[in-house]
Structure formats: structure tokens, C-alpha cells
PDB file of C-alpha atoms in Angstrom:
ATOM      1  CA  UNK A   1      64.328-101.792  -1.288  1.00 53.00           C
ATOM      2  CA  UNK A   2      66.428-103.768   1.244  1.00 52.00           C
ATOM      3  CA  UNK A   3      67.157-102.555   4.756  1.00 49.00           C
ATOM      4  CA  UNK A   4      70.769-101.516   3.938  1.00 47.00           C
ATOM      5  CA  UNK A   5      69.754 -99.370   0.969  1.00 46.00           C
ATOM      6  CA  UNK A   6      66.874 -97.840   2.936  1.00 42.00           C
ATOM      7  CA  UNK A   7      69.198 -96.904   5.784  1.00 45.00           C
ATOM      8  CA  UNK A   8      71.649 -95.309   3.331  1.00 44.00           C
ATOM      9  CA  UNK A   9      68.857 -93.396   1.597  1.00 43.00           C
ATOM     10  CA  UNK A  10      67.460 -92.129   4.912  1.00 43.00           C
ATOM     11  CA  UNK A  11      70.903 -91.016   6.093  1.00 40.00           C
ATOM     12  CA  UNK A  12      71.569 -89.134   2.822  1.00 46.00           C
ATOM     13  CA  UNK A  13      68.218 -87.382   3.048  1.00 38.00           C
ATOM     14  CA  UNK A  14      68.913 -86.239   6.584  1.00 39.00           C
ATOM     15  CA  UNK A  15      72.300 -84.847   5.515  1.00 38.00           C
ATOM     16  CA  UNK A  16      70.653 -82.942   2.653  1.00 39.00           C
ATOM     17  CA  UNK A  17      68.020 -81.463   4.968  1.00 37.00           C
ATOM     18  CA  UNK A  18      70.736 -80.414   7.415  1.00 35.00           C
ATOM     19  CA  UNK A  19      72.687 -78.635   4.655  1.00 37.00           C
ATOM     20  CA  UNK A  20      69.576 -76.754   3.513  1.00 34.00           C
ATOM     21  CA  UNK A  21      68.789 -75.647   7.070  1.00 35.00           C
ATOM     22  CA  UNK A  22      72.363 -74.421   7.618  1.00 33.00           C
ATOM     23  CA  UNK A  23      72.396 -72.476   4.350  1.00 34.00           C
ATOM     24  CA  UNK A  24      69.033 -70.902   5.116  1.00 33.00           C
ATOM     25  CA  UNK A  25      70.199 -69.832   8.566  1.00 34.00           C
ATOM     26  CA  UNK A  26      73.395 -68.316   7.199  1.00 36.00           C
ATOM     27  CA  UNK A  27      71.436 -66.451   4.560  1.00 35.00           C
ATOM     28  CA  UNK A  28      69.025 -65.095   7.130  1.00 31.00           C
ATOM     29  CA  UNK A  29      71.818 -63.704   9.268  1.00 32.00           C
ATOM     30  CA  UNK A  30      73.261 -61.894   6.258  1.00 32.00           C
ATOM     31  CA  UNK A  31      69.943 -60.459   5.075  1.00 31.00           C
ATOM     32  CA  UNK A  32      69.688 -56.675   5.472  1.00 29.00           C
ATOM     33  CA  UNK A  33      66.658 -55.279   7.289  1.00 29.00           C
ATOM     34  CA  UNK A  34      65.527 -52.066   8.934  1.00 33.00           C
ATOM     35  CA  UNK A  35      67.912 -50.587  11.441  1.00 34.00           C
ATOM     36  CA  UNK A  36      67.431 -51.122  15.131  1.00 37.00           C
ATOM     37  CA  UNK A  37      67.877 -47.596  16.357  1.00 38.00           C
ATOM     38  CA  UNK A  38      68.674 -46.828  19.981  1.00 40.00           C
ATOM     39  CA  UNK A  39      65.875 -45.769  22.307  1.00 43.00           C
ATOM     40  CA  UNK A  40      64.859 -42.185  21.652  1.00 40.00           C
ATOM     41  CA  UNK A  41      65.789 -41.262  25.206  1.00 44.00           C
ATOM     42  CA  UNK A  42      69.316 -42.579  24.845  1.00 42.00           C
ATOM     43  CA  UNK A  43      70.365 -40.301  21.993  1.00 44.00           C
ATOM     44  CA  UNK A  44      72.912 -42.917  21.018  1.00 45.00           C
ATOM     45  CA  UNK A  45      74.021 -43.963  17.588  1.00 45.00           C
ATOM     46  CA  UNK A  46      73.418 -47.193  15.718  1.00 43.00           C
ATOM     47  CA  UNK A  47      75.609 -49.177  13.359  1.00 41.00           C
ATOM     48  CA  UNK A  48      75.278 -52.028  10.851  1.00 40.00           C
ATOM     49  CA  UNK A  49      72.061 -50.333   9.835  1.00 45.00           C
ATOM     50  CA  UNK A  50      69.734 -49.764   6.904  1.00 43.00           C
ATOM     51  CA  UNK A  51      67.202 -46.978   7.227  1.00 48.00           C
ATOM     52  CA  UNK A  52      64.089 -46.368   5.164  1.00 47.00           C
ATOM     53  CA  UNK A  53      63.670 -42.663   4.312  1.00 45.00           C
ATOM     54  CA  UNK A  54      60.382 -42.312   2.479  1.00 41.00           C
ATOM     55  CA  UNK A  55      60.710 -44.689  -0.454  1.00 39.00           C
ATOM     56  CA  UNK A  56      64.509 -44.691  -0.527  1.00 43.00           C
ATOM     57  CA  UNK A  57      66.722 -46.869   1.620  1.00 44.00           C
ATOM     58  CA  UNK A  58      69.979 -45.852   3.253  1.00 48.00           C
ATOM     59  CA  UNK A  59      71.808 -49.151   3.061  1.00 46.00           C
ATOM     60  CA  UNK A  60      74.943 -48.172   4.915  1.00 42.00           C
ATOM     61  CA  UNK A  61      76.961 -50.124   7.452  1.00 46.00           C
ATOM     62  CA  UNK A  62      77.321 -46.997   9.543  1.00 82.00           C
ATOM     63  CA  UNK A  63      77.178 -43.221   9.316  1.00 90.00           C
ATOM     64  CA  UNK A  64      80.554 -41.518   9.602  1.00 91.00           C
ATOM     65  CA  UNK A  65      82.029 -38.273   8.278  1.00 93.00           C
ATOM     66  CA  UNK A  66      83.266 -40.337   5.328  1.00 91.00           C
ATOM     67  CA  UNK A  67      79.912 -41.967   4.472  1.00 90.00           C
ATOM     68  CA  UNK A  68      77.310 -39.387   5.481  1.00 91.00           C
ATOM     69  CA  UNK A  69      77.334 -37.529   2.151  1.00 88.00           C
ATOM     70  CA  UNK A  70      76.517 -40.757   0.325  1.00 88.00           C
ATOM     71  CA  UNK A  71      73.620 -41.364   2.718  1.00 88.00           C
ATOM     72  CA  UNK A  72      72.239 -37.847   2.356  1.00 83.00           C
ATOM     73  CA  UNK A  73      72.446 -38.020  -1.432  1.00 83.00           C
ATOM     74  CA  UNK A  74      69.928 -40.909  -1.403  1.00 86.00           C
ATOM     75  CA  UNK A  75      67.351 -38.993   0.622  1.00 84.00           C
ATOM     76  CA  UNK A  76      64.351 -37.165  -0.842  1.00 77.00           C
ATOM     77  CA  UNK A  77      61.551 -35.108   0.624  1.00 80.00           C
ATOM     78  CA  UNK A  78      57.923 -36.208   0.493  1.00 89.00           C
ATOM     79  CA  UNK A  79      55.978 -34.781  -2.453  1.00 90.00           C
ATOM     80  CA  UNK A  80      53.009 -33.946  -0.219  1.00 95.00           C
ATOM     81  CA  UNK A  81      53.209 -32.615   3.346  1.00 95.00           C
ATOM     82  CA  UNK A  82      52.713 -29.683   5.661  1.00 96.00           C
ATOM     83  CA  UNK A  83      54.566 -28.603   8.764  1.00 94.00           C
ATOM     84  CA  UNK A  84      55.335 -25.660  11.018  1.00 94.00           C
ATOM     85  CA  UNK A  85      58.943 -24.556  11.311  1.00 91.00           C
ATOM     86  CA  UNK A  86      60.146 -22.441  14.226  1.00 92.00           C
ATOM     87  CA  UNK A  87      63.277 -20.348  13.714  1.00 91.00           C
ATOM     88  CA  UNK A  88      65.020 -18.718  16.661  1.00 94.00           C
ATOM     89  CA  UNK A  89      67.903 -16.273  16.511  1.00 93.00           C
ATOM     90  CA  UNK A  90      69.943 -15.236  19.542  1.00 96.00           C
ATOM     91  CA  UNK A  91      72.194 -12.277  20.227  1.00 95.00           C
ATOM     92  CA  UNK A  92      73.696 -10.523  23.222  1.00 93.00           C
ATOM     93  CA  UNK A  93      70.815  -9.491  25.426  1.00 92.00           C
ATOM     94  CA  UNK A  94      67.996 -10.752  23.246  1.00 95.00           C
ATOM     95  CA  UNK A  95      66.391 -13.312  20.969  1.00 95.00           C
ATOM     96  CA  UNK A  96      63.593 -13.656  18.433  1.00 92.00           C
ATOM     97  CA  UNK A  97      61.353 -16.559  17.466  1.00 92.00           C
ATOM     98  CA  UNK A  98      59.347 -16.674  14.230  1.00 88.00           C
ATOM     99  CA  UNK A  99      57.163 -19.387  12.710  1.00 91.00           C
ATOM    100  CA  UNK A 100      56.584 -20.441   9.127  1.00 90.00           C
ATOM    101  CA  UNK A 101      53.897 -22.866   7.956  1.00 93.00           C
ATOM    102  CA  UNK A 102      54.946 -24.828   4.887  1.00 91.00           C
ATOM    103  CA  UNK A 103      52.652 -26.696   2.483  1.00 95.00           C
ATOM    104  CA  UNK A 104      53.860 -28.893  -0.371  1.00 93.00           C
ATOM    105  CA  UNK A 105      51.637 -30.387  -3.071  1.00 94.00           C
ATOM    106  CA  UNK A 106      52.110 -31.430  -6.686  1.00 86.00           C
ATOM    107  CA  UNK A 107      55.313 -29.448  -7.153  1.00 88.00           C
ATOM    108  CA  UNK A 108      53.940 -26.267  -5.569  1.00 92.00           C
ATOM    109  CA  UNK A 109      55.200 -24.887  -2.273  1.00 90.00           C
ATOM    110  CA  UNK A 110      53.345 -22.368  -0.138  1.00 93.00           C
ATOM    111  CA  UNK A 111      54.893 -20.660   2.868  1.00 89.00           C
ATOM    112  CA  UNK A 112      53.054 -18.431   5.309  1.00 93.00           C
ATOM    113  CA  UNK A 113      55.831 -16.835   7.326  1.00 89.00           C
ATOM    114  CA  UNK A 114      55.589 -14.541  10.300  1.00 85.00           C
ATOM    115  CA  UNK A 115      57.605 -11.331   9.934  1.00 85.00           C
ATOM    116  CA  UNK A 116      59.384  -9.334  12.617  1.00 83.00           C
ATOM    117  CA  UNK A 117      56.868  -6.470  12.279  1.00 88.00           C
ATOM    118  CA  UNK A 118      53.937  -8.809  12.958  1.00 88.00           C
ATOM    119  CA  UNK A 119      52.778  -9.147   9.361  1.00 92.00           C
ATOM    120  CA  UNK A 120      52.423 -12.441   7.525  1.00 93.00           C
ATOM    121  CA  UNK A 121      54.077 -13.002   4.184  1.00 91.00           C
ATOM    122  CA  UNK A 122      52.538 -15.539   1.819  1.00 93.00           C
ATOM    123  CA  UNK A 123      54.696 -17.055  -0.860  1.00 90.00           C
ATOM    124  CA  UNK A 124      53.659 -19.506  -3.555  1.00 92.00           C
ATOM    125  CA  UNK A 125      56.210 -21.005  -5.920  1.00 88.00           C
ATOM    126  CA  UNK A 126      56.877 -23.861  -8.292  1.00 88.00           C
ATOM    127  CA  UNK A 127      60.626 -23.265  -8.158  1.00 81.00           C
ATOM    128  CA  UNK A 128      60.579 -21.191 -11.363  1.00 86.00           C
ATOM    129  CA  UNK A 129      57.890 -18.558 -10.734  1.00 89.00           C
ATOM    130  CA  UNK A 130      57.167 -17.021  -7.350  1.00 88.00           C
ATOM    131  CA  UNK A 131      54.076 -15.076  -6.265  1.00 91.00           C
ATOM    132  CA  UNK A 132      54.204 -13.071  -3.043  1.00 90.00           C
ATOM    133  CA  UNK A 133      51.659 -11.107  -1.023  1.00 94.00           C
ATOM    134  CA  UNK A 134      51.128  -9.930   2.560  1.00 93.00           C
ATOM    135  CA  UNK A 135      48.362 -10.466   5.082  1.00 94.00           C
ATOM    136  CA  UNK A 136      44.889 -10.469   3.499  1.00 92.00           C
ATOM    137  CA  UNK A 137      45.807  -8.433   0.448  1.00 94.00           C
ATOM    138  CA  UNK A 138      44.377  -9.585  -2.892  1.00 93.00           C
ATOM    139  CA  UNK A 139      47.286  -8.028  -4.788  1.00 93.00           C
ATOM    140  CA  UNK A 140      50.448  -9.978  -5.380  1.00 92.00           C
ATOM    141  CA  UNK A 141      53.812  -9.627  -7.052  1.00 89.00           C
ATOM    142  CA  UNK A 142      55.191 -12.171  -9.512  1.00 88.00           C
ATOM    143  CA  UNK A 143      58.863 -12.630 -10.237  1.00 84.00           C
ATOM    144  CA  UNK A 144      61.246 -15.357 -11.392  1.00 83.00           C
ATOM    145  CA  UNK A 145      62.194 -17.620  -8.547  1.00 69.00           C
ATOM    146  CA  UNK A 146      65.822 -17.502  -9.582  1.00 58.00           C
ATOM    147  CA  UNK A 147      67.856 -18.934  -6.742  1.00 48.00           C
ATOM    148  CA  UNK A 148      64.775 -19.365  -4.550  1.00 54.00           C
ATOM    149  CA  UNK A 149      64.541 -22.489  -2.456  1.00 54.00           C
ATOM    150  CA  UNK A 150      62.074 -23.247   0.296  1.00 53.00           C
ATOM    151  CA  UNK A 151      64.936 -23.761   2.732  1.00 52.00           C
ATOM    152  CA  UNK A 152      66.335 -20.296   1.999  1.00 53.00           C
ATOM    153  CA  UNK A 153      62.886 -18.739   2.337  1.00 54.00           C
ATOM    154  CA  UNK A 154      62.388 -20.418   5.706  1.00 51.00           C
ATOM    155  CA  UNK A 155      65.880 -19.257   6.687  1.00 57.00           C
ATOM    156  CA  UNK A 156      66.868 -22.854   7.083  1.00 60.00           C
ATOM    157  CA  UNK A 157      70.380 -24.096   6.564  1.00 62.00           C
ATOM    158  CA  UNK A 158      70.083 -26.523   3.652  1.00 62.00           C
ATOM    159  CA  UNK A 159      71.218 -30.048   4.400  1.00 65.00           C
ATOM    160  CA  UNK A 160      72.000 -30.432   0.706  1.00 72.00           C
ATOM    161  CA  UNK A 161      74.853 -27.997   1.365  1.00 74.00           C
ATOM    162  CA  UNK A 162      76.525 -30.818   3.281  1.00 78.00           C
ATOM    163  CA  UNK A 163      77.123 -32.526  -0.064  1.00 82.00           C
ATOM    164  CA  UNK A 164      79.360 -29.622  -1.085  1.00 83.00           C
ATOM    165  CA  UNK A 165      81.558 -29.893   1.992  1.00 85.00           C
ATOM    166  CA  UNK A 166      84.880 -31.641   1.982  1.00 87.00           C
ATOM    167  CA  UNK A 167      85.345 -34.537   4.398  1.00 84.00           C
ATOM    168  CA  UNK A 168      87.634 -32.301   6.445  1.00 90.00           C
ATOM    169  CA  UNK A 169      84.761 -29.865   7.012  1.00 93.00           C
ATOM    170  CA  UNK A 170      82.580 -32.586   8.585  1.00 96.00           C
ATOM    171  CA  UNK A 171      83.864 -33.320  12.055  1.00 96.00           C
ATOM    172  CA  UNK A 172      81.201 -35.782  13.211  1.00 96.00           C
ATOM    173  CA  UNK A 173      78.267 -37.771  11.819  1.00 95.00           C
ATOM    174  CA  UNK A 174      76.119 -40.594  13.148  1.00 94.00           C
ATOM    175  CA  UNK A 175      72.595 -41.864  13.750  1.00 92.00           C
ATOM    176  CA  UNK A 176      71.014 -40.203  16.758  1.00 91.00           C
ATOM    177  CA  UNK A 177      67.681 -39.054  18.147  1.00 92.00           C
ATOM    178  CA  UNK A 178      66.548 -35.447  18.418  1.00 94.00           C
ATOM    179  CA  UNK A 179      63.624 -35.095  20.835  1.00 93.00           C
ATOM    180  CA  UNK A 180      62.299 -38.511  19.875  1.00 91.00           C
ATOM    181  CA  UNK A 181      62.863 -38.161  16.117  1.00 91.00           C
ATOM    182  CA  UNK A 182      65.407 -40.589  14.659  1.00 92.00           C
ATOM    183  CA  UNK A 183      67.884 -38.674  12.541  1.00 93.00           C
ATOM    184  CA  UNK A 184      71.184 -38.550  10.762  1.00 94.00           C
ATOM    185  CA  UNK A 185      73.266 -36.029  12.692  1.00 95.00           C
ATOM    186  CA  UNK A 186      75.990 -34.025  10.980  1.00 95.00           C
ATOM    187  CA  UNK A 187      78.369 -31.610  12.698  1.00 96.00           C
ATOM    188  CA  UNK A 188      80.393 -29.153  10.646  1.00 94.00           C
ATOM    189  CA  UNK A 189      83.745 -27.666  11.494  1.00 95.00           C
ATOM    190  CA  UNK A 190      83.902 -23.978  12.374  1.00 95.00           C
ATOM    191  CA  UNK A 191      83.848 -21.714   9.337  1.00 93.00           C
ATOM    192  CA  UNK A 192      86.108 -18.731   8.778  1.00 93.00           C
ATOM    193  CA  UNK A 193      83.969 -16.660  11.164  1.00 95.00           C
ATOM    194  CA  UNK A 194      83.926 -19.259  13.922  1.00 96.00           C
ATOM    195  CA  UNK A 195      80.389 -20.605  13.325  1.00 95.00           C
ATOM    196  CA  UNK A 196      79.663 -24.356  13.425  1.00 95.00           C
ATOM    197  CA  UNK A 197      76.322 -25.989  12.618  1.00 93.00           C
ATOM    198  CA  UNK A 198      74.773 -29.291  13.648  1.00 95.00           C
ATOM    199  CA  UNK A 199      72.047 -30.757  11.426  1.00 93.00           C
ATOM    200  CA  UNK A 200      69.468 -33.422  12.326  1.00 93.00           C
ATOM    201  CA  UNK A 201      67.858 -34.959   9.227  1.00 91.00           C
ATOM    202  CA  UNK A 202      64.824 -37.162   9.829  1.00 91.00           C
ATOM    203  CA  UNK A 203      65.359 -40.675   8.485  1.00 90.00           C
ATOM    204  CA  UNK A 204      61.583 -41.054   8.256  1.00 88.00           C
ATOM    205  CA  UNK A 205      60.715 -38.015   6.100  1.00 88.00           C
ATOM    206  CA  UNK A 206      64.075 -36.940   4.705  1.00 86.00           C
ATOM    207  CA  UNK A 207      63.332 -33.416   5.941  1.00 87.00           C
ATOM    208  CA  UNK A 208      65.605 -31.312   8.069  1.00 88.00           C
ATOM    209  CA  UNK A 209      64.165 -31.822  11.545  1.00 92.00           C
ATOM    210  CA  UNK A 210      66.414 -29.413  13.413  1.00 94.00           C
ATOM    211  CA  UNK A 211      69.580 -27.364  13.194  1.00 93.00           C
ATOM    212  CA  UNK A 212      71.661 -25.414  15.666  1.00 95.00           C
ATOM    213  CA  UNK A 213      74.463 -22.929  14.978  1.00 94.00           C
ATOM    214  CA  UNK A 214      77.060 -21.944  17.563  1.00 97.00           C
ATOM    215  CA  UNK A 215      79.708 -19.270  17.722  1.00 96.00           C
ATOM    216  CA  UNK A 216      82.155 -20.889  20.065  1.00 94.00           C
ATOM    217  CA  UNK A 217      79.997 -22.036  22.993  1.00 94.00           C
ATOM    218  CA  UNK A 218      77.185 -19.572  22.287  1.00 96.00           C
ATOM    219  CA  UNK A 219      74.080 -20.606  20.335  1.00 97.00           C
ATOM    220  CA  UNK A 220      73.159 -18.036  17.687  1.00 96.00           C
ATOM    221  CA  UNK A 221      70.481 -19.914  15.735  1.00 95.00           C
ATOM    222  CA  UNK A 222      68.059 -22.784  16.218  1.00 95.00           C
ATOM    223  CA  UNK A 223      65.500 -24.272  13.836  1.00 92.00           C
ATOM    224  CA  UNK A 224      62.936 -26.973  14.615  1.00 94.00           C
ATOM    225  CA  UNK A 225      60.341 -28.605  12.397  1.00 91.00           C
ATOM    226  CA  UNK A 226      59.739 -31.966  14.016  1.00 92.00           C
ATOM    227  CA  UNK A 227      56.053 -32.609  13.297  1.00 92.00           C
ATOM    228  CA  UNK A 228      55.245 -33.401   9.663  1.00 93.00           C
ATOM    229  CA  UNK A 229      51.717 -34.032   8.390  1.00 95.00           C
ATOM    230  CA  UNK A 230      51.842 -36.151   5.227  1.00 92.00           C
ATOM    231  CA  UNK A 231      48.136 -35.690   4.450  1.00 95.00           C
ATOM    232  CA  UNK A 232      47.570 -33.804   1.205  1.00 96.00           C
ATOM    233  CA  UNK A 233      46.997 -30.090   1.901  1.00 96.00           C
ATOM    234  CA  UNK A 234      43.765 -28.562   0.609  1.00 96.00           C
ATOM    235  CA  UNK A 235      43.950 -27.382  -3.005  1.00 94.00           C
ATOM    236  CA  UNK A 236      42.648 -23.918  -2.032  1.00 95.00           C
ATOM    237  CA  UNK A 237      45.938 -23.193  -0.276  1.00 96.00           C
ATOM    238  CA  UNK A 238      47.682 -23.163  -3.651  1.00 95.00           C
ATOM    239  CA  UNK A 239      45.459 -20.504  -5.233  1.00 95.00           C
ATOM    240  CA  UNK A 240      46.412 -16.845  -5.548  1.00 94.00           C
ATOM    241  CA  UNK A 241      44.727 -14.441  -3.093  1.00 94.00           C
ATOM    242  CA  UNK A 242      41.974 -13.523  -5.587  1.00 93.00           C
ATOM    243  CA  UNK A 243      41.098 -17.203  -6.044  1.00 93.00           C
ATOM    244  CA  UNK A 244      42.803 -17.611  -9.405  1.00 93.00           C
ATOM    245  CA  UNK A 245      45.130 -20.494 -10.266  1.00 93.00           C
ATOM    246  CA  UNK A 246      48.882 -20.256  -9.966  1.00 90.00           C
ATOM    247  CA  UNK A 247      50.383 -19.259 -13.343  1.00 81.00           C
ATOM    248  CA  UNK A 248      51.829 -22.160 -15.321  1.00 66.00           C
TER     249      UNK A 248
END
């Protein structure tokens, strides 16, 4: 190969390499990755983001009142977990705080919820059949679950209800942090009675991390369930109080 042809070949190769490098760089800048959320202390919102929630990804440019329902519809709760939920209610001159411990495993949900009279109610359900007993009793009642949901039983506002709202009923939505937990935040408009609710849905677990309801400027309700243990709960927790298996 003579010098002229070698020079031409070398120049063409360099041009080809340059084109490949440019295309690779452009592709890398367009590739979607995990979101870079703001520092937990800042409480700010992020944009141009994609968030992993469990095994599902929220591949949205940003969370707004117009897009938040699409994001929430992709979220799912973990199949196995346990957590403690604290529910507080407030009224003129007083307040009350009650706890519920929730266990989820293989389609069964158990809730041990503190009652206002100091007793503990135990509830075990598969979403179709519900068994209920109190304290250390070995007797239980069985009834169709009907409209039962674990959120209703925990007296939690259900974030799935957001999907039923019109865009006009959602006044604000974004990514934000609630006490160090990265969340999708949704603020509803006041209802016919003047109540408005803010939801914080964990982008890590898909569970409702917190909710607050206000009547005007006055808080009337607060729920928090920030710590989630994704270890599988012990199988004995899902037995009836006499040690027998849940009816199937």
C-alpha cells in the first residue's frame, strides 16, 4: 500500500471512530436512569426523573396534577412486608393516637390494631374471607370480607382513590421527601365539607407513607407508616388463634 493510500485509509478510520464516539455520547445522554432526588432535608421536587417502585418503574418526565394518576397506576405494594402504622385524630380540645401492626404474606393480611378502649383487635383476611378476634381469645368470627381493604381497616385514606379523582380535584403533585422518605406527594382540593388531604406515597415500597387531612388550617387527621420491614413475617402470625390454618 503506497503512502497516499495509507494516509487516506488512516484518515477515514479516524473519521469513523469519531462518528462512533459522538453517537455513543449522544445515546448515553438520552438514556433513562434512576432519578436524582433532592436531598431529604430539602423537601424539594425533582424532574426529568424515573423512579423504581419495587419492581415497577415510574418513567415520567415529571410529576404534575396531570401525570400523577398515571404514575400511581404503575405502583404496586410488596407481596411480603410488615410495618407499624400510627393514626392520629384531632378535635377541639383533644386528640387520640392509635397503632396498628400490619403483616402481609402470600396473599394474607393480618392486622393487630389498638382500640380506643385499650383492647387489641386481630384481623386476618385474604380479601374474600375475614376472621376477627380480640385480645387473647381463642374464639373468632368469620364473615365475607365484602368491601374490606387493609387501608380501610387501618383507617387509612387509600391512595388508589386518587385514581378516581378528576384533574380538577388534584391541586398539586410532585416528588418530595417526607421525613427522609422519598415520595410522590399529592394534594387534593377541598371537598364539599372543606376537608383537603395530602398523600405521601413511598417511591421505594409503593406504600402510603403518610397522609394529613386539614379542615381549613386545622389538622384533623394524620397517618404515618414510614418504616417497612420487607423480611417475610413468621408463618405462625397467619394462623387462627387456636393454631388452625386460615380457611381456604
